XYZ file of N, CA, C and O in Angstrom:
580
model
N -27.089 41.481 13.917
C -26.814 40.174 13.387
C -27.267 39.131 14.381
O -27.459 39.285 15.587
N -27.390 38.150 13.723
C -27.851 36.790 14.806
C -26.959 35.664 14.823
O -26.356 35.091 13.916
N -27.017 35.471 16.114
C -26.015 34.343 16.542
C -26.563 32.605 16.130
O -27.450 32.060 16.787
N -25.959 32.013 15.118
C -26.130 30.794 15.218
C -25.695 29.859 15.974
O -24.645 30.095 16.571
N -26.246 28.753 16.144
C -25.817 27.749 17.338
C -26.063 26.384 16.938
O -27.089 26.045 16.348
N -24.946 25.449 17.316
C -24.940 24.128 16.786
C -26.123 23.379 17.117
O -26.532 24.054 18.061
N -26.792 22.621 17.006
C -27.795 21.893 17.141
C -27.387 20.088 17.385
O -28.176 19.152 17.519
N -25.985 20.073 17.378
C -25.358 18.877 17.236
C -25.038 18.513 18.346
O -24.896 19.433 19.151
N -24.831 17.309 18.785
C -25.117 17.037 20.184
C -23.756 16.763 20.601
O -23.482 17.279 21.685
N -22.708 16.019 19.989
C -21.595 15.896 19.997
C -20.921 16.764 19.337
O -21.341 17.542 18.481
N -19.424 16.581 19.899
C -18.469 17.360 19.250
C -18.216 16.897 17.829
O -18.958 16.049 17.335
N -17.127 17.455 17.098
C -16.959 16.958 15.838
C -15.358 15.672 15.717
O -14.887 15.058 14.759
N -14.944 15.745 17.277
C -13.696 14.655 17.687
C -14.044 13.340 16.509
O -13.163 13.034 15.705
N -15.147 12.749 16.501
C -15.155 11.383 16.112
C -14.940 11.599 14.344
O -14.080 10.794 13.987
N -15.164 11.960 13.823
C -14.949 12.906 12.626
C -14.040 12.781 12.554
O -13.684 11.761 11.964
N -12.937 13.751 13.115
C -11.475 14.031 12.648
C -10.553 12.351 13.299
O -9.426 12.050 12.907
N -11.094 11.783 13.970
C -10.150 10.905 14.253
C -10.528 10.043 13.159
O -9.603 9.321 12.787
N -11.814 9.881 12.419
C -11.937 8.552 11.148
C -11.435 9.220 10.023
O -10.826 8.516 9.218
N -11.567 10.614 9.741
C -10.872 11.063 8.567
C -9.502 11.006 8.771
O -9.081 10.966 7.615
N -8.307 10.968 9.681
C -7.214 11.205 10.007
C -6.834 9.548 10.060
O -5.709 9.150 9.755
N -7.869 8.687 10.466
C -7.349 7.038 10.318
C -7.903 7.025 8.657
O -7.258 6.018 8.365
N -8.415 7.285 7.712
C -8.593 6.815 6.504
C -7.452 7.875 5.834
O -6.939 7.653 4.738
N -7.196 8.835 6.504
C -5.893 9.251 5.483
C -4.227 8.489 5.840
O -3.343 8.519 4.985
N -4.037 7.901 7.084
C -2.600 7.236 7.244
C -2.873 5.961 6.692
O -1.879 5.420 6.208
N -4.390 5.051 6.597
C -4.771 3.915 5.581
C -3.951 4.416 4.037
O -2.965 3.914 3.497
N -4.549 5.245 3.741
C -4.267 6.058 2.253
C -3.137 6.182 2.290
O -2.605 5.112 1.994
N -2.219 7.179 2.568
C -0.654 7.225 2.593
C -0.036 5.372 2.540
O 0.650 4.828 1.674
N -0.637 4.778 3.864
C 0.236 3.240 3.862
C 0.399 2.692 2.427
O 1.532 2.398 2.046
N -0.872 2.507 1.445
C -1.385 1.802 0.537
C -0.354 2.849 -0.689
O 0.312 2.365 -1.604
N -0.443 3.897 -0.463
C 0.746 4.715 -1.425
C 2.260 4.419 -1.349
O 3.001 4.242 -2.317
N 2.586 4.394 -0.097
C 3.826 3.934 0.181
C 4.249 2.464 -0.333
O 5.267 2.000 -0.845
N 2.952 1.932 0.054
C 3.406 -0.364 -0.576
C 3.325 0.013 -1.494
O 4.094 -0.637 -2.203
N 2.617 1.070 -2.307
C 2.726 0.545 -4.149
C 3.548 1.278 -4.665
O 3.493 1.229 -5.894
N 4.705 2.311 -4.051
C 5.379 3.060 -4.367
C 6.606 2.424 -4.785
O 7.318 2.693 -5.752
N 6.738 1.512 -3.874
C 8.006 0.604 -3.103
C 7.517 -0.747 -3.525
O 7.761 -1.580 -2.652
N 6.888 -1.258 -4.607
C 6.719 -2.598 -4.944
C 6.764 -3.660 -4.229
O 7.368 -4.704 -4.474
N 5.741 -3.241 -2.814
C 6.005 -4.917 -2.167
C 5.036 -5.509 -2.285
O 4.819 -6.346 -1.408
N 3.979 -5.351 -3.446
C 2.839 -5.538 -3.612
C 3.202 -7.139 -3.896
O 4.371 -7.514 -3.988
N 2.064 -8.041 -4.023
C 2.565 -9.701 -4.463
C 3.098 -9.603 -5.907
O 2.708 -8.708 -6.657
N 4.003 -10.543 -6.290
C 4.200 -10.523 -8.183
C 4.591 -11.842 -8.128
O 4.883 -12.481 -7.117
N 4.580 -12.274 -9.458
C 4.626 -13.585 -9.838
C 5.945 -13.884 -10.631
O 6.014 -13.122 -11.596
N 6.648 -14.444 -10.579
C 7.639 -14.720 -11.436
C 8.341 -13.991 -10.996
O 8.502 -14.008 -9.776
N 9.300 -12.713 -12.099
C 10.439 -11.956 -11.654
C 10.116 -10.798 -12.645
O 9.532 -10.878 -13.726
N 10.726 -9.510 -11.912
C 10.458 -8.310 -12.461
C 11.779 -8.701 -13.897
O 12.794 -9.359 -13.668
N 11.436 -8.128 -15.276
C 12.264 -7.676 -16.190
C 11.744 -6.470 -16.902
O 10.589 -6.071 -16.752
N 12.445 -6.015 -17.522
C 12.469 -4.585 -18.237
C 12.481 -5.168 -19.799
O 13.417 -5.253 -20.594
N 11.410 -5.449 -19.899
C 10.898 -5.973 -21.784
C 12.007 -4.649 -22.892
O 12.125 -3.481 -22.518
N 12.478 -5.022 -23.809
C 12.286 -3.986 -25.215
C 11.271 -2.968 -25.211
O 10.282 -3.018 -24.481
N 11.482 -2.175 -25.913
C 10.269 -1.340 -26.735
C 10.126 -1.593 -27.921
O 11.081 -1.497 -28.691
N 8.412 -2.125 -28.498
C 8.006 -2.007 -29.645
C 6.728 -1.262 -29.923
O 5.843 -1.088 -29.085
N 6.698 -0.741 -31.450
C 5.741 -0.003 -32.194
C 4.633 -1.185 -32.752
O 3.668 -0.787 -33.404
N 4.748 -2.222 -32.557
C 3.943 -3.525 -33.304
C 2.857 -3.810 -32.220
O 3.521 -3.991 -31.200
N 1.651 -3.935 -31.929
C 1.029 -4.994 -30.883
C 0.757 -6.503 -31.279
O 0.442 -6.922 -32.393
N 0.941 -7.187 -30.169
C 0.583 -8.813 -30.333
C -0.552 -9.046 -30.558
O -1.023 -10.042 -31.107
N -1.132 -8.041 -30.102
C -2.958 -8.647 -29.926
C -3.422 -9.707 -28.451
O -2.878 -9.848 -27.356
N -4.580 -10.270 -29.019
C -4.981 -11.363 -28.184
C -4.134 -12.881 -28.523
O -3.521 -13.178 -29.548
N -4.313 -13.570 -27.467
C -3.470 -15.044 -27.800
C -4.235 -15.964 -26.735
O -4.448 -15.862 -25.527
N -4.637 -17.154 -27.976
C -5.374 -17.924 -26.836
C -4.410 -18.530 -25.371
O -3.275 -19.006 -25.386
N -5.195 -18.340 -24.349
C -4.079 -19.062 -23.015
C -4.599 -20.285 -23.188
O -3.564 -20.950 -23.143
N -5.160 -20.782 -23.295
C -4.921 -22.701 -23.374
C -3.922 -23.063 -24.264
O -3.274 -24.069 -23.973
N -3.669 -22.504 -25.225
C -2.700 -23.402 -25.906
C -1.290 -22.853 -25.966
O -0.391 -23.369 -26.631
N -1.141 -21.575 -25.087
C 0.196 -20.905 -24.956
C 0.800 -20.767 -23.864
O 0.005 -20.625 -22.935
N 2.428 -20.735 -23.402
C 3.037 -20.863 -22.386
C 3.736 -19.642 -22.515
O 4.337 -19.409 -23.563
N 3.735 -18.670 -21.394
C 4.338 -17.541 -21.062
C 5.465 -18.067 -20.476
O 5.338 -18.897 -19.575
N 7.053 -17.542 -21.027
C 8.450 -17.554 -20.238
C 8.759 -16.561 -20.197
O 8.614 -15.815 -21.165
N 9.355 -16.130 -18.950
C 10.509 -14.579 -18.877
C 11.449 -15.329 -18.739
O 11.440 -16.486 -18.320
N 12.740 -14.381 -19.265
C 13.901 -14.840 -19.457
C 14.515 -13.033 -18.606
O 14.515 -11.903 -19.094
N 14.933 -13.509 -17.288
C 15.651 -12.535 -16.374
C 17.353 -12.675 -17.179
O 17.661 -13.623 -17.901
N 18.023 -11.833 -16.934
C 19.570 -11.579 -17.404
C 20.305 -11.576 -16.331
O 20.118 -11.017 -15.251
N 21.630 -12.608 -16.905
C 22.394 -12.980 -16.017
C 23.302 -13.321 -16.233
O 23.580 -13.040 -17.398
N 24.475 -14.124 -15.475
C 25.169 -15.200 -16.227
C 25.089 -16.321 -16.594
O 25.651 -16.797 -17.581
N 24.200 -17.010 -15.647
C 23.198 -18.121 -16.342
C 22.194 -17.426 -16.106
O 21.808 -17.108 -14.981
N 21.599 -17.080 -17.329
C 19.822 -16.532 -17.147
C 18.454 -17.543 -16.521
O 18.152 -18.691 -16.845
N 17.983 -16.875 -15.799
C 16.945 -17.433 -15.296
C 15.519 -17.511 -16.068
O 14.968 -16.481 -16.457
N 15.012 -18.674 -16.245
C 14.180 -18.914 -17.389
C 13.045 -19.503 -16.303
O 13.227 -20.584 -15.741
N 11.632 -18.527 -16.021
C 10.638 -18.965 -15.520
C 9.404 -19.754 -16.389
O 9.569 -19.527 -17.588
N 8.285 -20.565 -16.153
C 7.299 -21.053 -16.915
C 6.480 -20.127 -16.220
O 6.626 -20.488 -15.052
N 5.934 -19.441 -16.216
C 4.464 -18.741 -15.674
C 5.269 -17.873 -14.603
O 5.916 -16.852 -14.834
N 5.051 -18.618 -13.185
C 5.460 -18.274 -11.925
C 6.508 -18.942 -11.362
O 6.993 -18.603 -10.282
N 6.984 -20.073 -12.157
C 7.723 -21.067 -11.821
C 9.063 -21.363 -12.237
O 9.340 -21.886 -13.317
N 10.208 -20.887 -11.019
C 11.523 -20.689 -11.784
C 12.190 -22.170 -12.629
O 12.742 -22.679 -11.653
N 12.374 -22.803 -13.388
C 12.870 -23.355 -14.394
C 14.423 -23.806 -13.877
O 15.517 -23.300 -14.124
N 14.007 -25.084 -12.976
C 15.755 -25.175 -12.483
C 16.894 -26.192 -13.774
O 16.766 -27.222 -14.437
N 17.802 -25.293 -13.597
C 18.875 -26.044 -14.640
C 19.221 -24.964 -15.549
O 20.235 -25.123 -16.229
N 18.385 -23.629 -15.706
C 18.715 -22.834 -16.658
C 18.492 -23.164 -18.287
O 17.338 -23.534 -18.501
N 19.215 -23.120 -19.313
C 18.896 -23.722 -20.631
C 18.729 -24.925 -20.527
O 17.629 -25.348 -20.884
N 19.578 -25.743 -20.093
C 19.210 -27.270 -20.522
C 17.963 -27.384 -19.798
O 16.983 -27.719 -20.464
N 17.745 -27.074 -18.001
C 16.465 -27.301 -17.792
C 15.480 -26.718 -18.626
O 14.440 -27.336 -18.856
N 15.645 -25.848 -18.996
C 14.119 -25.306 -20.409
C 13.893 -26.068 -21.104
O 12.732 -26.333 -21.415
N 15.310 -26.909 -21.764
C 15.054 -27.947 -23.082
C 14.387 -29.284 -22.823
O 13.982 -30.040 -23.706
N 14.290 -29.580 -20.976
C 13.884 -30.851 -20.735
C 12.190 -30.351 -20.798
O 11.209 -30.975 -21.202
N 12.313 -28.932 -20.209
C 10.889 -28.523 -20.245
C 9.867 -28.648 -21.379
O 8.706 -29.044 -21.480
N 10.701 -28.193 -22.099
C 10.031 -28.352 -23.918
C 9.625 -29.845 -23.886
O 8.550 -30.418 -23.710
N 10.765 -30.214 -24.101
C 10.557 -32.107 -24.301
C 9.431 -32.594 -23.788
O 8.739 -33.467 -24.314
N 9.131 -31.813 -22.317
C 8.086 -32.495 -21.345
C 6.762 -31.995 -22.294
O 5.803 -32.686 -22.637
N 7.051 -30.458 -22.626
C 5.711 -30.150 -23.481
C 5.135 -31.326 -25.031
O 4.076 -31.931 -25.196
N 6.089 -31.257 -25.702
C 6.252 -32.238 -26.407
C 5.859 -33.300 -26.540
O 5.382 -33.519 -27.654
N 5.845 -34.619 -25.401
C 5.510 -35.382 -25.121
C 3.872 -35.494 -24.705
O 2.938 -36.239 -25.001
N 4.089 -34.274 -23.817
C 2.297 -33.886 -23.658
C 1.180 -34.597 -25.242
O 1.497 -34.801 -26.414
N 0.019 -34.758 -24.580
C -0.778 -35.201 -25.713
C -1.280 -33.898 -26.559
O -1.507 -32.844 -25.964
N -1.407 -33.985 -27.650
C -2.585 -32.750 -28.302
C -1.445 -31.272 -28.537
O -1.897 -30.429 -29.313
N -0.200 -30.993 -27.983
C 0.384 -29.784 -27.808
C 1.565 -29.917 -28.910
O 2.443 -29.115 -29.226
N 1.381 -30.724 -29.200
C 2.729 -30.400 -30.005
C 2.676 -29.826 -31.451
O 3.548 -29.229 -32.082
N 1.547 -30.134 -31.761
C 1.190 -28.894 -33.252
C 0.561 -27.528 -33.013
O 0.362 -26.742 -33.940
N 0.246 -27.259 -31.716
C -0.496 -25.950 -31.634
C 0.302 -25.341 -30.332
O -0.106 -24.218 -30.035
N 1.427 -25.882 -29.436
C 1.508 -24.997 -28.500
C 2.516 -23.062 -29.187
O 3.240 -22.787 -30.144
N 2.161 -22.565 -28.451
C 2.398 -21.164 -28.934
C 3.114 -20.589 -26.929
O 2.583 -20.658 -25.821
N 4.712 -20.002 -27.490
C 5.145 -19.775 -26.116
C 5.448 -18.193 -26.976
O 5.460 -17.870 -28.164
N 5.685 -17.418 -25.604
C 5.746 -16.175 -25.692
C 6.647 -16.087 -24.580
O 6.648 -16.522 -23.429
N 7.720 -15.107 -25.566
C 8.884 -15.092 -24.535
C 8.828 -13.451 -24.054
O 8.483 -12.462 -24.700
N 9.218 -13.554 -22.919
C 9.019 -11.760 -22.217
C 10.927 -11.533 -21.648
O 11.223 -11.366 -20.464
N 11.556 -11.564 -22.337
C 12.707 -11.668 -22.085
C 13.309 -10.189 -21.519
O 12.730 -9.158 -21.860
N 14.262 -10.144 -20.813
C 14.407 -8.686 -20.170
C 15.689 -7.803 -21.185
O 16.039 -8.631 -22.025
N 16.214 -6.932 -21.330
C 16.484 -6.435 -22.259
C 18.274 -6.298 -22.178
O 18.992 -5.680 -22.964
N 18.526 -6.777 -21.442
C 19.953 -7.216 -21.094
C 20.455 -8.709 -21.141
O 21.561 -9.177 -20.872
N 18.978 -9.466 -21.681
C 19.350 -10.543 -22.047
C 20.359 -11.082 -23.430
O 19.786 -11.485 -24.442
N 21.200 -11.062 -23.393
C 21.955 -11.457 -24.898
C 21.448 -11.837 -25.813
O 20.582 -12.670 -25.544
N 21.593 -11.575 -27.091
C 21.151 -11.547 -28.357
C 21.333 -13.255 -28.753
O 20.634 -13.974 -29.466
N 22.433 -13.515 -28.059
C 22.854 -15.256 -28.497
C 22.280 -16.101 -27.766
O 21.942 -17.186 -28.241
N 21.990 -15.693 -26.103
C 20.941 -16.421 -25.396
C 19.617 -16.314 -25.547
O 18.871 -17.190 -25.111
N 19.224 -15.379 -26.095
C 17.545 -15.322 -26.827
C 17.533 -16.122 -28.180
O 16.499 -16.650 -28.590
N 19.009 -16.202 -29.016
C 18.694 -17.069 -30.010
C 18.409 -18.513 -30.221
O 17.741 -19.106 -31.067
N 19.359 -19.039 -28.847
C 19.400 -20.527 -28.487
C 18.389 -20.568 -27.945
O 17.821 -21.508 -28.502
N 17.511 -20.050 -26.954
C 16.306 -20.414 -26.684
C 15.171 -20.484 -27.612
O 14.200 -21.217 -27.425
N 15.348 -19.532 -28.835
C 14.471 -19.469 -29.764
C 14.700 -20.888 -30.492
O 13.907 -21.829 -30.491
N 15.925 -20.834 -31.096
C 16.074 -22.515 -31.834
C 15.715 -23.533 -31.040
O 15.096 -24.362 -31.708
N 15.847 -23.913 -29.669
C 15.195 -24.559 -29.039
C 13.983 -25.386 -29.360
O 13.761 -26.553 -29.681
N 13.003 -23.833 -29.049
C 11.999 -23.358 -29.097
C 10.976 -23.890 -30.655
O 9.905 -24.437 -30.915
N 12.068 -23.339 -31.303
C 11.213 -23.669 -33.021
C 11.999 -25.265 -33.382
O 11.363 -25.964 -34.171
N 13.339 -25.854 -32.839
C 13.176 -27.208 -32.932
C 12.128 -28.105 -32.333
O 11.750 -28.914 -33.180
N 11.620 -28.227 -31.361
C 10.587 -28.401 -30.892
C 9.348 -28.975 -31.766
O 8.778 -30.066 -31.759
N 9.106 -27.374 -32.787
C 8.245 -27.712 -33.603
C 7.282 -26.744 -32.960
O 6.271 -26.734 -33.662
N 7.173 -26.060 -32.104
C 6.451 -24.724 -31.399
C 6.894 -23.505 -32.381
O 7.749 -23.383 -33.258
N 5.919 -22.676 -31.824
C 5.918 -21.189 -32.263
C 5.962 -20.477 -31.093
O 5.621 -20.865 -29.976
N 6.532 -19.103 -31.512
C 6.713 -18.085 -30.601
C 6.581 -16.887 -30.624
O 5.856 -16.368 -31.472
N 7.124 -16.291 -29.870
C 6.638 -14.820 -30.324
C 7.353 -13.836 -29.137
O 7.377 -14.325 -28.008
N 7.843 -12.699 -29.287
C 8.544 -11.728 -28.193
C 7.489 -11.164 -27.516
O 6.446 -11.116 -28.168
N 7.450 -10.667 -26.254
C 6.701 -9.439 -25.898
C 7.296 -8.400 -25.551
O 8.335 -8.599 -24.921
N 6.923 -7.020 -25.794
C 7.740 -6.044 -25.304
C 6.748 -4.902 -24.914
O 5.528 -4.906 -25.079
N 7.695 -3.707 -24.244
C 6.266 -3.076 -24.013
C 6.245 -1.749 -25.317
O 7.045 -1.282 -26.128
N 4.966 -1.553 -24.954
C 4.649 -0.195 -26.017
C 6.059 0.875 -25.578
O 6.638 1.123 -24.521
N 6.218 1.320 -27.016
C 7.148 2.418 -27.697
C 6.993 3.637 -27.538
O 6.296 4.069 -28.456
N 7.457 4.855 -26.440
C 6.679 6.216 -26.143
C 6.595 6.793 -27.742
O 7.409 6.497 -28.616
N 5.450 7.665 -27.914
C 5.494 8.031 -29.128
C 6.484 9.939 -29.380
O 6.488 10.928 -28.647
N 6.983 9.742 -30.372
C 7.802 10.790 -30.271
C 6.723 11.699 -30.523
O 6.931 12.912 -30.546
């Protein structure tokens, strides 16, 4: 038999130390997204489940709210917590309202969390459709049995 022999001039050290730094990179990036400290906007809620999809919805003329559960529920515009709770929402509306051009076409979509009360999703809805706006729930997809 014949003896082979490396032809490589260096050892293979530099190797195992970049594969061994791109695998504790890898693990770190598993661990932040494991553990949600990734950036988020607004506030985590736990939507309903539905069998229906919304589809597409134009964003110029629609305003995304989550509605977190509480004892006074926390009512965000986008990213932006909503101080005052209900009444602050209702000044919010008003402000929409007043806006030029929005008041026959704005369209809000509520992402409400699922421990939110049935009577506090309703008053925000009447709110909502006094106004003279439309709306609409979001929830997430329904596992299929």
């Amino acid at each position: 038999m014949r003896k082979v022999r490396s032809r490589l001039t260096g050892g293979g050290g530099s190797i195992l130390i970049l594969s061994g730094a791109n695998l504790f990179i890898l693990l770190c990036v598993c661990v932040l997204l494991t553990n949600h400290l990734v950036p988020r906007y607004g506030c985590r809620v736990n939507p309903s489940e539905s069998h229906f999809v919304m589809g597409a919805y134009d964003r110029e003329s629609s305003r995304i709210v989550t509605i977190a559960a509480g004892d006074s529920p926390q009512i965000y515009d986008g990213s932006l917590l909503v101080e005052g709770g209900i009444a602050g929402f209702g000044a919010r509306l008003e402000e929409w309202k007043r806006e030029s051009g929005l008041n026959a076409k704005l369209h809000i979509v509520l992402v409400p969390d699922r421990a939110v009360s049935s009577g506090t999703l309703q008053q925000i809805t009447d709110m909502i459709l006094s106004c003279g706006f439309t709306c609409s729930y979001a929830a997430v997809p329904a596992m299929m049995q």
